[in-house]
């Protein structure tokens, strides 16, 4: 009898193990504040799910390494793969590898270059980047008008990695807004990439300040670069009341900066929600459910007036 019960128990355990869904996750870089929020969202969501196990890898901003990780996931027999792409121009090879192996693939946060031709069993979970830069730029325009600068204002723009679709779109959003009748009093002095980095943005902003060119606003494609600009402005003794600074992501550091009267505007990108959403989408694809190619998590404007809604 004991032997029979033991056999039955092992059968149950083996059945449970066989039913567990293994999902491989490749993240562009672990040392990015925004992507850390996304990873934490994934980890928190994983704990709420029975029979789902994540294997999360750091691609360390290396395209070749990320492709190796995807191939290793496929070779190890994962049920699905989630990718936060290092280079959104290099996603076609990833899609082809997953499609050939018939492994569902979900891109998260960064839009793949082959979005229009994604194979069956693949999807993209993120927020609509047209909203992000547009919301931030339009509010910055309003702030400059409120400061009485509608007769003419100048700005700098800190861009993310130029190989990244979000950087390209957010930069275009800003330039589209300052091309509108209401905001065309703003002239863009210069725009350069600081690769999403606070330190690189600090150095670049310091160089711009050293040029002696007067300016009224700084837009960063993300909060990290906006915070780097703020560090440079403060180090140069420039009053934060004299410069409108905007970013994107609404990270905890950005919200603290806004509370301190430094950052004027950011845009909440629900990175934790994107992380959780990518897992749900991967599970749906594993189960053979019909999934939209694009799953959008909305952006929300964050200003000193409504910051209390986001501090939690």
C-alpha angles and dihedrals in degrees: 000000000000089000090051092050091047091052091049090049092051090049091054092048092048090048092051091049092048091052094052112112114226116204122187115210125196114190121193094231136348095208094070116102096215094047089048088059088051093050091048089052089053093049092048092049092047089060090058093054127080118220097010122119126183126206105196121195132187113229090192091217090295116133095197091049091051092051089050090052091053092049090048091051090052092047092050091055103246117176094227142356131224118199131192096190123231090203117018089203090064099057099099092077090050092051092048093050093050093043092051090052092043091235116146113244129199123189114207133199096345120069116233118235090233094056092129093054103038109153121240112282094037131101145166125234119191143097124286104265092203086071097049104060092032095055093047096044095047092051090048088052090052091049092052090050090050088054090056095252098123089112089070138326136176132215145186125216127211111203131201124231107320090221088063121092093214092057092049093047097044091049090050090048091056094048092046091054095049087050091061119101092246094052106028090106086082116091120198107225097186142341126201138162121259092176095240088294126137092206095049091047090051091054094045093047090049089055092049091050090049090057089069093227109146116235139176106198144028124199120195121196085224139015094254091063092042089053090050089054090050090053090054093046092051092046088054091052094246114153113241087220088069098055130055109218124190136180143163132245105045092234118182091256091052092051090050089050090051091050088053090055095251110104113051103193142006135165122237110235107187094226093164088051090050090052093050091043092053090056092049090049092049091051091049090052091048089053092051094247122153110258131184113247089233125041112186126202107198124247119228128203115241121201136157087268096061103022090114089070091062105037093094 
